[in-house]
Amino acid sequence: MENVNEQIKIRREKLSDLQAMGKDPFQITKYDVTAHSSDVKKLFEEKEAELKSEIDASLSEEEQAEALAALWETNKLTFAVAGRMLLKRVMGKASFATITDLMGNLQVYVTRDSLGVDDYQLFKKYDIGDIIGVKGYAFRTRAGEISLHAEELVLLTKSLQVLPEKHHGLTNTDMRYRQRYVDLIMNPEVKDTFVKRSQILKEIRNFLDGRGFMEVETPMLVSNAGGAAARPFETHYNALDEDVKLRISLELYLKRLIVGGLERVYEIGRVFRNEGVDTRHNPEFTLMELYQAYTDYEGMMELTESMFRYLAETVVGSAVIEYQGTVIDMSKPFERITMVDAVTKYSGVDFNNVTSDEEAKKLADEHHIEYEDRHKKGDIINLFFEKYCEEHMVQPTFVMDHPIEISPLTKKKPSDPNYVERFELFIYGREMCNAYSELNDPIDQRARFAAQEEAFAAGDEEANHTDEDFLNALEIGMPPTGGIGYGIDRLVMLLTDSAAIRDVLLFPTMKSVDK
RNA sequence: GCACCUUUAGCUCAGAUGGUAGAGCAACUGACUCUUAAUCAGUGGGCCCCGGGUUCGAGUCCCUGAAGGUGCACCA
């Protein structure tokens, strides 16, 4: 059902009228834009400074202004600019309009005398939201605003819908996400966020390129969705008559490439997890994983710290940034603490003194932490960490040496096989990345998969499944390797000071509305 | 999944105690050749989220449902 209100009807009539007089905007195929709004302002200011320098400074202010006006008469800067008209002020035979393009806004001065009676009459009928092309010369209005004096003006696209109100813009979150294009038109800070997101991705690639990494692409449709603890989306591949899943991580394929000798690889790609939606989770999100041969998690800590600092400096302009009112300092070396020490520090419970799963569960009971029967000491430590520690990890902190039970793809610590060489970086209480010294012992890996299968049988729907081809790759031989996974959306949230993951996703997942 | 909140004109929002639905912007008509959320005069515009109930009468009270937001739970 098409929703046609009075205003829309009027716009369609205006379009029909234009078409009837042979001025159908939709027949126009191109417009030669010579400048963005920002270019007009910048070039005008430069020229203005140049012209002013030619004027005798001993003249009175009035005389100088006259001299400048005279100089402009012979030095006009002409531009062709295109954009959407967002404001319009008609004063009889002269008008001002504000148009917006990728780089910002520009005021356009339109008069009957410059445009001619016919075109000026047409212009008066144009609506807010219409896209116009304007050719003219730059000047400064009496109020001092650099503007474009229109000599030619053409309607490039007729907008048949009504844009939100100019004062408040579009605030309805539902509509902002469902009609992001309107959000982008009305809310400049939204546009800035997505421009920044693009810069962040570009700078990540720059940074990794500088360290000799190559970007690769691996399958999204897989038969065994492994490498993380999450429930996958399932679908069916008709040609193969086979059920497949959407990937939940990039890990197991990228490690195969390390086996293949690519040495330093990364992938930035969408992964899919069949879980809830909230301010920090979207079912499809962007993960970056990288793997580097011949290094370990220490090397990954160095890389992570350098990369975060580099991104903050290049994208935000400083390694000290503000997120939701809190200063986050990435200029100093990041804090390091083991998970067990963190739990001791914030909960007072020292798991170094805990020798059995039963003892761990008893402690959990005493601290009102819910757990499942299948949970072991390592799982309990993790639950303690989540309850007592995460919120304190505001400044960048590497939490290291996780229990082996929750780390099926990670190398054991040589000094204590109950723990692994792993770290997560926390900033503002949020996990920003997850890294390890990669487990490359195929016999140990097989045993870990077996433990995961047991967990799955015991009710852990998110446990990994044995991946025989991955095991085969490890048997071929993977060098000692360090690897990391970064949640790109959370990184973008941090660097753009965005409160919700939806604010950094152009089209966040929404429930469909039946009409 | 649970709790709380929101849903009224194209947009942003008002609508105590139940009694014919309002404003600003936007639109339309007119005036206006330097405006800045332009101004001035006038006009039109509504499935009050859907469905049921109570009532003489429901935007308002009650119930079911939908979508969205926030928090919690879940998510290493």
Coordinates of C-alpha atoms (C1' of nucleotides) in Angstrom, one line a residue:
Chain A
M1 CA 0.0 0.0 0.0
E2 CA 1.4 3.3 -1.0
N3 CA 1.2 6.0 1.6
V4 CA 0.3 9.1 -0.3
N5 CA -0.4 12.2 1.8
E6 CA -1.2 15.7 0.7
Q7 CA 2.4 16.9 0.5
I8 CA 3.5 13.9 -1.5
K9 CA 0.6 14.4 -3.9
I10 CA 1.7 18.0 -4.4
R11 CA 5.3 16.9 -5.1
R12 CA 4.2 14.4 -7.7
E13 CA 2.1 17.1 -9.4
K14 CA 5.1 19.4 -9.5
L15 CA 7.1 16.6 -11.1
S16 CA 4.3 16.0 -13.7
D17 CA 4.3 19.7 -14.5
L18 CA 8.0 19.7 -15.1
Q19 CA 7.7 16.7 -17.3
A20 CA 4.9 18.3 -19.2
M21 CA 7.1 21.3 -20.0
G22 CA 10.0 19.1 -21.1
K23 CA 12.0 19.5 -17.9
D24 CA 11.9 16.0 -16.5
P25 CA 14.8 15.9 -13.9
F26 CA 14.9 12.1 -14.2
Q27 CA 16.0 12.4 -17.8
I28 CA 19.2 14.1 -16.7
T29 CA 22.1 11.6 -16.7
K30 CA 25.0 13.7 -15.4
Y31 CA 26.2 17.0 -14.0
D32 CA 29.7 18.3 -14.2
V33 CA 30.6 19.1 -10.6
T34 CA 33.7 21.2 -10.3
A35 CA 33.9 21.6 -6.5
H36 CA 32.6 20.5 -3.2
S37 CA 31.1 22.9 -0.8
S38 CA 34.3 22.9 1.2
D39 CA 36.4 23.7 -1.9
V40 CA 34.3 26.7 -2.6
K41 CA 34.9 28.1 0.9
K42 CA 38.6 27.3 0.9
L43 CA 39.4 28.7 -2.5
F44 CA 37.4 31.8 -1.9
E45 CA 39.3 32.5 1.3
E46 CA 42.6 32.0 -0.3
K47 CA 41.7 34.3 -3.2
E48 CA 40.3 36.8 -0.8
A49 CA 43.6 37.0 1.2
E50 CA 45.5 37.4 -2.1
L51 CA 43.2 40.3 -3.2
K52 CA 43.4 42.0 0.1
S53 CA 47.2 42.0 0.0
E54 CA 47.0 44.0 -3.2
I55 CA 45.0 46.8 -1.5
D56 CA 46.7 49.9 0.0
A57 CA 46.5 49.4 3.7
S58 CA 46.6 53.2 4.3
L59 CA 43.1 53.6 2.9
S60 CA 40.1 53.9 5.1
E61 CA 38.1 50.8 5.9
E62 CA 35.4 51.8 3.6
E63 CA 37.8 52.5 0.8
Q64 CA 39.4 49.2 1.3
A65 CA 36.1 47.4 1.1
E66 CA 35.3 49.3 -2.1
A67 CA 38.6 48.4 -3.6
L68 CA 38.1 44.7 -2.6
A69 CA 34.7 44.7 -4.3
A70 CA 36.2 46.2 -7.4
L71 CA 38.9 43.5 -7.5
W72 CA 36.3 40.7 -7.1
E73 CA 34.5 42.1 -10.2
T74 CA 37.5 41.1 -12.3
N75 CA 38.6 38.0 -10.4
K76 CA 35.4 36.1 -10.0
L77 CA 35.7 32.4 -8.9
T78 CA 33.2 30.3 -10.7
F79 CA 32.1 26.8 -9.5
A80 CA 29.6 24.2 -10.3
V81 CA 28.3 22.5 -7.2
A82 CA 25.6 19.9 -6.7
G83 CA 23.8 18.8 -3.6
R84 CA 20.6 18.4 -1.7
M85 CA 18.6 21.5 -0.8
L86 CA 18.0 21.5 3.0
L87 CA 16.9 25.1 3.7
K88 CA 15.2 27.6 1.5
R89 CA 14.4 31.3 2.2
V90 CA 12.5 33.1 -0.5
M91 CA 12.3 36.9 -0.3
G92 CA 10.3 37.8 -3.4
K93 CA 12.7 38.2 -6.3
A94 CA 15.8 36.9 -4.4
S95 CA 16.3 33.8 -2.3
F96 CA 18.8 31.9 -0.3
A97 CA 19.1 28.2 -0.2
T98 CA 21.4 25.9 1.7
I99 CA 22.6 22.8 -0.1
T100 CA 24.6 20.0 1.4
D101 CA 27.0 17.7 -0.3
L102 CA 29.5 15.1 1.0
M103 CA 31.8 17.7 2.4
G104 CA 29.3 20.0 4.1
N105 CA 26.9 22.8 3.5
L106 CA 27.0 25.8 1.1
Q107 CA 24.6 28.8 0.9
V108 CA 23.4 29.6 -2.6
Y109 CA 22.1 33.1 -3.5
V110 CA 19.4 32.9 -6.2
T111 CA 18.0 36.0 -7.9
R112 CA 15.5 36.6 -10.6
D113 CA 17.9 39.0 -12.3
S114 CA 20.8 36.5 -12.5
L115 CA 18.7 33.4 -13.3
G116 CA 16.0 34.9 -15.6
V117 CA 12.3 35.0 -14.9
D118 CA 11.4 31.5 -16.0
D119 CA 14.2 29.6 -14.1
Y120 CA 13.5 31.7 -11.0
Q121 CA 9.9 30.8 -11.1
L122 CA 10.8 27.1 -11.4
F123 CA 13.3 27.5 -8.5
K124 CA 10.6 28.9 -6.3
K125 CA 8.6 25.6 -6.7
Y126 CA 11.6 23.4 -5.8
D127 CA 11.2 21.6 -2.5
I128 CA 13.4 20.9 0.5
G129 CA 15.0 17.6 -0.3
D130 CA 15.4 18.3 -4.0
I131 CA 18.9 17.8 -5.5
I132 CA 20.1 20.7 -7.5
G133 CA 23.1 21.7 -9.5
V134 CA 24.3 25.3 -9.2
K135 CA 26.8 27.1 -11.3
G136 CA 27.9 30.6 -10.2
Y137 CA 30.5 32.7 -8.6
A138 CA 31.5 32.8 -4.9
F139 CA 31.0 35.9 -2.9
R140 CA 30.6 37.0 0.7
T141 CA 27.2 38.1 1.9
R142 CA 26.8 41.2 4.1
A143 CA 26.5 38.8 7.0
G144 CA 29.9 37.5 6.0
E145 CA 29.0 34.0 4.8
I146 CA 30.8 32.7 1.8
S147 CA 28.0 31.8 -0.7
L148 CA 27.5 31.0 -4.4
H149 CA 25.7 33.5 -6.5
A150 CA 23.7 31.3 -8.9
E151 CA 24.0 32.0 -12.6
E152 CA 22.6 28.6 -13.7
L153 CA 20.5 26.4 -11.6
V154 CA 19.1 23.0 -12.6
L155 CA 16.9 20.5 -10.8
L156 CA 18.8 17.2 -10.9
T157 CA 16.4 15.0 -8.8
K158 CA 12.9 15.7 -7.6
S159 CA 12.4 14.4 -4.0
L160 CA 9.0 12.9 -3.7
Q161 CA 9.1 12.4 0.0
V162 CA 9.1 15.0 2.8
L163 CA 12.3 15.2 4.9
P164 CA 12.1 15.5 8.7
E165 CA 11.9 18.9 10.3
K166 CA 15.0 21.1 10.3
H167 CA 15.1 21.9 14.0
H168 CA 15.1 18.5 15.5
G169 CA 16.1 16.3 12.5
L170 CA 15.2 12.7 12.7
T171 CA 15.3 11.3 16.3
N172 CA 13.1 8.3 16.1
T173 CA 15.7 5.5 16.5
D174 CA 13.5 3.0 14.7
M175 CA 13.3 5.1 11.6
R176 CA 16.9 6.2 11.8
Y177 CA 18.0 2.6 11.5
R178 CA 15.4 1.5 9.0
Q179 CA 15.9 4.6 6.8
R180 CA 19.6 5.2 7.4
Y181 CA 19.7 7.3 4.2
V182 CA 17.4 9.9 5.9
D183 CA 19.5 9.7 9.1
L184 CA 22.6 10.4 7.0
I185 CA 21.0 13.4 5.3
M186 CA 19.6 15.0 8.5
N187 CA 22.3 14.2 11.1
P188 CA 25.8 15.3 10.1
E189 CA 27.4 13.5 13.1
V190 CA 26.1 10.2 11.7
K191 CA 27.8 10.8 8.5
D192 CA 31.0 11.7 10.4
T193 CA 30.9 8.4 12.2
F194 CA 30.7 6.4 9.0
V195 CA 33.4 8.4 7.3
K196 CA 35.6 7.7 10.4
R197 CA 34.7 4.0 10.2
S198 CA 36.0 3.9 6.7
Q199 CA 39.2 5.7 7.8
I200 CA 39.7 3.3 10.6
L201 CA 39.5 0.3 8.2
K202 CA 41.9 2.0 5.8
E203 CA 44.4 2.8 8.6
I204 CA 44.2 -0.8 9.9
R205 CA 45.2 -2.0 6.4
N206 CA 48.0 0.6 6.3
F207 CA 49.3 -0.4 9.6
L208 CA 49.3 -4.1 8.8
D209 CA 50.7 -3.5 5.3
G210 CA 53.6 -1.8 7.0
R211 CA 54.3 -4.9 9.0
G212 CA 54.2 -7.2 5.9
F213 CA 50.7 -8.7 6.3
M214 CA 48.7 -9.8 3.4
E215 CA 44.9 -9.6 3.3
V216 CA 43.0 -12.8 2.4
E217 CA 39.5 -14.0 2.1
T218 CA 38.2 -17.3 3.4
P219 CA 34.8 -19.0 3.2
M220 CA 31.7 -17.7 4.9
L221 CA 29.6 -20.8 4.1
V222 CA 31.1 -23.7 6.0
S223 CA 30.1 -27.1 7.2
N224 CA 31.8 -26.8 10.5
A225 CA 31.5 -23.4 12.1
G226 CA 34.4 -23.3 14.5
G227 CA 37.0 -21.0 16.1
A228 CA 34.7 -19.4 18.6
A229 CA 32.0 -20.3 21.1
A230 CA 28.8 -19.3 19.5
R231 CA 25.7 -20.7 17.9
P232 CA 25.8 -20.5 14.1
F233 CA 23.1 -19.6 11.6
E234 CA 22.2 -22.6 9.5
T235 CA 21.1 -22.7 5.9
H236 CA 21.0 -25.1 3.0
Y237 CA 23.1 -25.4 -0.1
N238 CA 20.7 -26.7 -2.8
A239 CA 23.3 -27.7 -5.4
L240 CA 25.2 -29.8 -3.0
D241 CA 22.0 -30.8 -1.1
E242 CA 23.9 -30.1 2.1
D243 CA 23.2 -28.1 5.2
V244 CA 25.8 -25.4 5.7
K245 CA 26.5 -22.8 8.4
L246 CA 27.5 -19.2 8.3
R247 CA 31.0 -18.7 9.8
I248 CA 31.3 -17.6 13.4
S249 CA 35.0 -16.8 13.2
L250 CA 37.9 -16.7 10.8
E251 CA 40.4 -18.6 12.8
L252 CA 40.6 -22.1 11.5
Y253 CA 41.0 -21.1 7.8
L254 CA 43.6 -18.4 8.5
K255 CA 45.7 -20.9 10.5
R256 CA 45.6 -23.2 7.5
L257 CA 47.1 -20.4 5.5
I258 CA 49.9 -20.1 8.1
V259 CA 50.5 -23.9 7.5
G260 CA 50.6 -23.1 3.8
G261 CA 53.5 -20.7 4.4
L262 CA 51.8 -17.3 4.0
E263 CA 53.4 -16.3 7.3
R264 CA 51.5 -13.1 8.0
V265 CA 47.8 -13.0 7.0
Y266 CA 44.7 -11.1 8.1
E267 CA 41.1 -11.0 7.1
I268 CA 38.5 -8.3 7.8
G269 CA 35.1 -9.9 7.4
R270 CA 31.6 -10.3 8.5
V271 CA 30.9 -13.2 10.9
F272 CA 27.5 -14.3 12.1
R273 CA 26.4 -15.4 15.5
N274 CA 22.9 -16.6 16.2
E275 CA 22.5 -14.7 19.4
G276 CA 20.7 -11.7 20.9
V277 CA 20.8 -8.1 19.9
D278 CA 21.7 -5.4 22.3
T279 CA 23.8 -2.2 22.6
R280 CA 27.0 -4.2 22.1
H281 CA 25.9 -7.1 20.0
N282 CA 24.6 -7.5 16.5
P283 CA 24.1 -10.9 14.9
E284 CA 26.3 -10.0 12.0
F285 CA 29.4 -8.1 12.9
T286 CA 32.9 -7.4 11.5
L287 CA 35.8 -9.3 12.9
M288 CA 39.4 -8.9 12.0
E289 CA 41.8 -11.7 12.7
L290 CA 45.4 -11.8 12.0
Y291 CA 48.1 -14.5 12.3
Q292 CA 51.8 -14.1 12.4
A293 CA 54.2 -17.0 12.2
Y294 CA 57.2 -17.2 14.5
T295 CA 55.8 -15.0 17.3
D296 CA 53.7 -15.6 20.3
Y297 CA 51.2 -13.7 22.4
E298 CA 53.9 -11.3 23.7
G299 CA 54.4 -10.3 20.0
M300 CA 50.6 -9.9 19.7
M301 CA 50.5 -7.6 22.7
E302 CA 53.1 -5.4 21.2
L303 CA 51.3 -5.3 17.9
T304 CA 48.0 -4.6 19.5
E305 CA 49.3 -1.8 21.6
S306 CA 51.0 -0.2 18.6
M307 CA 48.0 -0.5 16.4
F308 CA 45.5 1.0 18.9
R309 CA 47.9 3.9 19.5
Y310 CA 48.4 4.4 15.8
L311 CA 44.7 4.3 15.1
A312 CA 43.8 6.7 17.8
E313 CA 46.5 9.1 16.7
T314 CA 45.6 9.0 13.0
V315 CA 41.9 8.9 13.2
V316 CA 41.1 10.8 16.4
G317 CA 44.3 12.9 16.4
S318 CA 45.5 11.8 19.8
A319 CA 46.4 8.6 21.7
V320 CA 44.4 10.1 24.6
I321 CA 40.8 10.0 23.7
E322 CA 37.5 10.5 25.4
Y323 CA 34.8 7.8 25.4
Q324 CA 31.4 8.5 26.8
G325 CA 32.9 11.1 29.1
T326 CA 35.8 8.9 30.3
V327 CA 39.3 9.7 29.3
I328 CA 41.0 6.6 27.8
D329 CA 44.8 6.9 27.7
M330 CA 46.5 4.8 25.0
S331 CA 49.7 6.7 25.0
K332 CA 51.2 4.8 27.9
P333 CA 52.1 1.1 28.0
F334 CA 48.9 -0.9 28.6
E335 CA 48.4 -2.6 32.0
R336 CA 49.0 -6.3 32.2
I337 CA 47.5 -8.7 34.7
T338 CA 46.8 -12.4 34.7
M339 CA 43.2 -13.5 34.9
V340 CA 43.8 -15.3 38.3
D341 CA 45.5 -12.2 39.7
A342 CA 42.7 -10.0 38.5
V343 CA 40.2 -12.3 40.2
T344 CA 42.2 -12.2 43.5
K345 CA 42.5 -8.4 43.3
Y346 CA 38.8 -7.7 42.7
S347 CA 37.0 -10.6 44.4
G348 CA 39.5 -11.5 47.1
V349 CA 39.4 -15.1 46.0
D350 CA 42.8 -16.6 45.1
F351 CA 42.3 -19.5 42.8
N352 CA 46.0 -20.5 43.1
N353 CA 44.8 -22.1 46.4
V354 CA 41.9 -23.9 44.8
T355 CA 42.8 -27.5 43.9
S356 CA 39.5 -29.1 42.7
D357 CA 36.4 -28.3 40.7
E358 CA 34.3 -29.0 43.8
E359 CA 36.2 -26.4 45.8
A360 CA 35.8 -23.9 42.9
K361 CA 32.0 -24.6 42.8
K362 CA 31.7 -24.1 46.5
L363 CA 33.4 -20.7 46.2
A364 CA 30.9 -19.9 43.4
D365 CA 28.0 -20.8 45.6
E366 CA 29.4 -18.6 48.3
H367 CA 29.6 -15.7 45.9
H368 CA 26.2 -16.3 44.4
I369 CA 27.6 -17.1 41.0
E370 CA 25.5 -19.3 38.8
Y371 CA 27.3 -22.1 37.0
E372 CA 26.4 -25.3 35.2
D373 CA 27.2 -28.9 36.3
R374 CA 29.7 -29.4 33.5
H375 CA 31.7 -26.4 34.6
K376 CA 35.2 -27.0 35.8
K377 CA 37.6 -24.8 37.8
G378 CA 38.7 -22.8 34.8
D379 CA 35.1 -22.0 33.8
I380 CA 34.5 -20.8 37.4
I381 CA 37.5 -18.6 37.3
N382 CA 36.1 -17.0 34.2
L383 CA 32.7 -16.5 35.8
F384 CA 34.4 -14.8 38.7
F385 CA 36.3 -12.6 36.3
E386 CA 33.2 -11.6 34.4
K387 CA 31.4 -10.8 37.6
Y388 CA 34.1 -9.0 39.6
C389 CA 36.8 -7.7 37.2
E390 CA 35.6 -6.7 33.7
E391 CA 33.9 -3.5 34.9
H392 CA 37.2 -2.3 36.5
M393 CA 39.2 -2.7 33.2
V394 CA 38.5 0.9 32.1
Q395 CA 42.0 1.9 31.0
P396 CA 43.6 -0.4 28.4
T397 CA 44.4 -3.6 30.2
F398 CA 45.8 -6.9 28.9
V399 CA 44.2 -9.7 30.9
M400 CA 46.4 -12.7 30.4
D401 CA 46.8 -16.4 30.9
H402 CA 43.3 -17.8 30.8
P403 CA 42.3 -21.2 32.1
I404 CA 42.7 -24.0 29.6
E405 CA 39.1 -25.1 29.8
I406 CA 37.8 -22.0 28.1
S407 CA 40.6 -21.9 25.5
P408 CA 40.5 -24.9 23.2
L409 CA 42.8 -23.5 20.5
T410 CA 45.5 -22.0 22.6
K411 CA 49.0 -23.2 23.6
K412 CA 49.5 -24.2 27.2
K413 CA 51.8 -22.2 29.4
P414 CA 55.0 -24.2 29.7
S415 CA 55.2 -23.3 33.4
D416 CA 51.6 -24.4 34.2
P417 CA 49.5 -26.6 31.8
N418 CA 46.3 -25.5 33.5
Y419 CA 46.6 -22.1 31.9
V420 CA 47.3 -21.0 28.4
E421 CA 49.2 -18.2 26.6
R422 CA 46.2 -16.0 25.9
F423 CA 45.2 -12.4 26.5
E424 CA 42.2 -10.2 26.0
L425 CA 42.4 -6.5 25.8
F426 CA 39.8 -4.7 27.9
I427 CA 39.0 -1.0 27.5
Y428 CA 36.1 0.7 29.2
G429 CA 35.1 -2.7 30.6
R430 CA 34.7 -4.2 27.2
E431 CA 36.6 -7.0 25.5
M432 CA 38.3 -5.4 22.5
C433 CA 40.3 -8.3 21.3
N434 CA 41.3 -11.9 22.0
A435 CA 44.7 -13.3 21.2
Y436 CA 46.9 -16.3 21.8
S437 CA 50.0 -18.2 21.2
E438 CA 48.3 -20.6 18.7
L439 CA 48.1 -24.2 19.6
N440 CA 50.1 -26.0 16.9
D441 CA 50.5 -29.5 18.5
P442 CA 48.0 -31.6 16.5
I443 CA 47.9 -34.3 19.2
D444 CA 47.1 -31.8 21.9
Q445 CA 44.6 -30.1 19.6
R446 CA 42.8 -33.4 19.0
A447 CA 42.5 -33.9 22.7
R448 CA 41.1 -30.3 23.1
F449 CA 38.5 -31.0 20.4
A450 CA 37.6 -34.2 22.3
A451 CA 37.0 -32.1 25.4
Q452 CA 34.9 -29.7 23.4
E453 CA 32.8 -32.6 22.1
E454 CA 32.3 -33.7 25.7
A455 CA 31.2 -30.3 26.6
F456 CA 28.8 -30.2 23.7
A457 CA 27.3 -33.6 24.8
A458 CA 27.0 -32.1 28.3
G459 CA 24.8 -29.3 26.9
D460 CA 27.3 -26.6 25.8
E461 CA 25.7 -25.6 22.5
E462 CA 28.6 -23.3 21.8
A463 CA 31.3 -25.9 22.0
N464 CA 33.6 -26.4 19.0
H465 CA 33.4 -29.5 16.9
T466 CA 36.4 -31.6 15.8
D467 CA 37.7 -30.2 12.5
E468 CA 39.5 -33.1 10.9
D469 CA 40.9 -31.1 8.0
F470 CA 42.2 -28.5 10.4
L471 CA 43.9 -31.3 12.4
N472 CA 45.4 -32.6 9.2
A473 CA 46.8 -29.1 8.5
L474 CA 48.4 -29.1 12.0
E475 CA 49.9 -32.5 11.3
I476 CA 51.4 -31.1 8.1
G477 CA 52.9 -28.6 10.5
M478 CA 52.1 -25.1 11.7
P479 CA 55.1 -23.0 12.9
P480 CA 54.8 -21.3 16.3
T481 CA 52.3 -18.5 15.6
G482 CA 50.6 -15.7 17.4
G483 CA 47.1 -14.7 16.5
I484 CA 44.4 -12.1 17.4
G485 CA 40.8 -11.4 16.7
Y486 CA 39.5 -7.8 17.0
G487 CA 35.9 -6.8 17.1
I488 CA 36.0 -4.0 14.6
D489 CA 32.6 -2.6 15.5
R490 CA 33.6 -2.1 19.1
L491 CA 36.9 -0.5 18.0
V492 CA 34.9 1.9 15.8
M493 CA 32.6 2.6 18.8
L494 CA 35.6 3.4 20.9
L495 CA 37.2 5.7 18.4
T496 CA 34.0 7.5 17.4
D497 CA 32.6 7.8 20.9
S498 CA 29.5 5.8 20.0
A499 CA 27.3 4.4 22.8
A500 CA 25.7 1.6 20.8
I501 CA 26.9 -0.9 18.1
R502 CA 24.0 0.2 16.0
D503 CA 25.5 3.6 15.7
V504 CA 28.5 2.2 13.9
L505 CA 26.6 -0.2 11.7
L506 CA 25.0 1.5 8.6
F507 CA 22.1 -1.0 8.5
P508 CA 21.8 -2.7 11.9
T509 CA 19.7 -5.8 12.2
M510 CA 16.1 -5.0 12.7
K511 CA 13.0 -7.1 12.9
S512 CA 10.9 -6.7 9.9
V513 CA 7.5 -5.0 10.2
D514 CA 4.6 -6.7 8.4
K515 CA 2.5 -4.3 6.5
Chain B
rG1 C1' 13.7 -14.6 27.8
rC2 C1' 12.3 -10.9 32.0
rA3 C1' 11.3 -5.7 33.8
rC4 C1' 10.4 -0.7 32.7
rC5 C1' 9.5 3.1 29.0
rU6 C1' 7.8 4.8 24.1
rU7 C1' 4.2 4.7 19.7
rU8 C1' -0.9 11.1 18.3
rA9 C1' -0.2 15.3 11.2
rG10 C1' 5.5 14.2 6.6
rC11 C1' 9.0 15.4 11.2
rU12 C1' 9.6 17.0 16.6
rC13 C1' 6.2 17.0 20.4
rA14 C1' 1.6 18.8 23.8
rG15 C1' -3.0 16.6 24.9
rA16 C1' -4.8 16.4 34.6
rU17 C1' -9.5 14.2 36.5
rG18 C1' -12.9 9.8 30.0
rG19 C1' -16.9 14.5 26.7
rU20 C1' -16.2 16.7 18.7
rA21 C1' -7.7 16.2 18.5
rG22 C1' -3.4 20.9 19.3
rA23 C1' 1.5 23.6 18.6
rG24 C1' 6.2 24.4 15.9
rC25 C1' 8.6 23.1 11.5
rA26 C1' 7.0 21.3 6.6
rA27 C1' 3.0 22.1 2.7
rC28 C1' -0.5 25.6 0.0
rU29 C1' -2.1 31.1 -1.2
rG30 C1' -0.3 36.1 -0.9
rA31 C1' 3.7 40.1 0.3
rC32 C1' 9.0 40.7 0.3
rU33 C1' 16.1 41.6 -4.2
rC34 C1' 21.5 40.1 1.6
rU35 C1' 18.5 35.9 4.3
rU36 C1' 20.8 32.7 8.4
rA37 C1' 15.8 27.8 12.4
rA38 C1' 14.4 34.6 7.4
rU39 C1' 9.9 37.5 8.4
rC40 C1' 4.5 38.9 8.0
rA41 C1' -0.9 37.6 6.7
rG42 C1' -4.2 33.6 5.5
rU43 C1' -5.5 28.2 4.3
rG44 C1' -5.5 22.9 4.3
rG45 C1' -3.7 18.4 6.5
rG46 C1' -5.2 12.8 11.5
rC47 C1' -6.8 4.4 10.8
rC48 C1' -4.4 9.0 18.0
rC49 C1' 0.5 1.4 16.3
rC50 C1' -3.1 -3.2 15.3
rG51 C1' -7.2 -6.0 17.7
rG52 C1' -10.6 -6.7 21.7
rG53 C1' -13.2 -5.0 26.3
rU54 C1' -15.5 -1.4 30.0
rU55 C1' -18.6 2.9 29.1
rC56 C1' -24.2 6.7 26.9
rG57 C1' -19.2 8.2 25.2
rA58 C1' -12.0 6.0 24.9
rG59 C1' -6.1 9.3 22.2
rU60 C1' -7.0 8.9 27.6
rC61 C1' -9.2 3.2 31.6
rC62 C1' -8.5 -2.6 31.2
rC63 C1' -6.7 -7.0 28.2
rU64 C1' -4.0 -9.4 24.0
rG65 C1' -0.5 -8.4 20.2
rA66 C1' 3.4 -5.6 17.1
rA67 C1' 7.7 -2.5 16.6
rG68 C1' 11.4 0.4 19.0
rG69 C1' 14.5 2.1 23.4
rU70 C1' 16.9 1.2 28.1
rG71 C1' 18.4 -2.2 31.9
rC72 C1' 19.0 -7.3 33.3
rA73 C1' 19.8 -12.3 31.6
rC74 C1' 22.4 -14.6 27.5
rC75 C1' 26.9 -13.7 24.5
rA76 C1' 34.7 -16.6 26.7

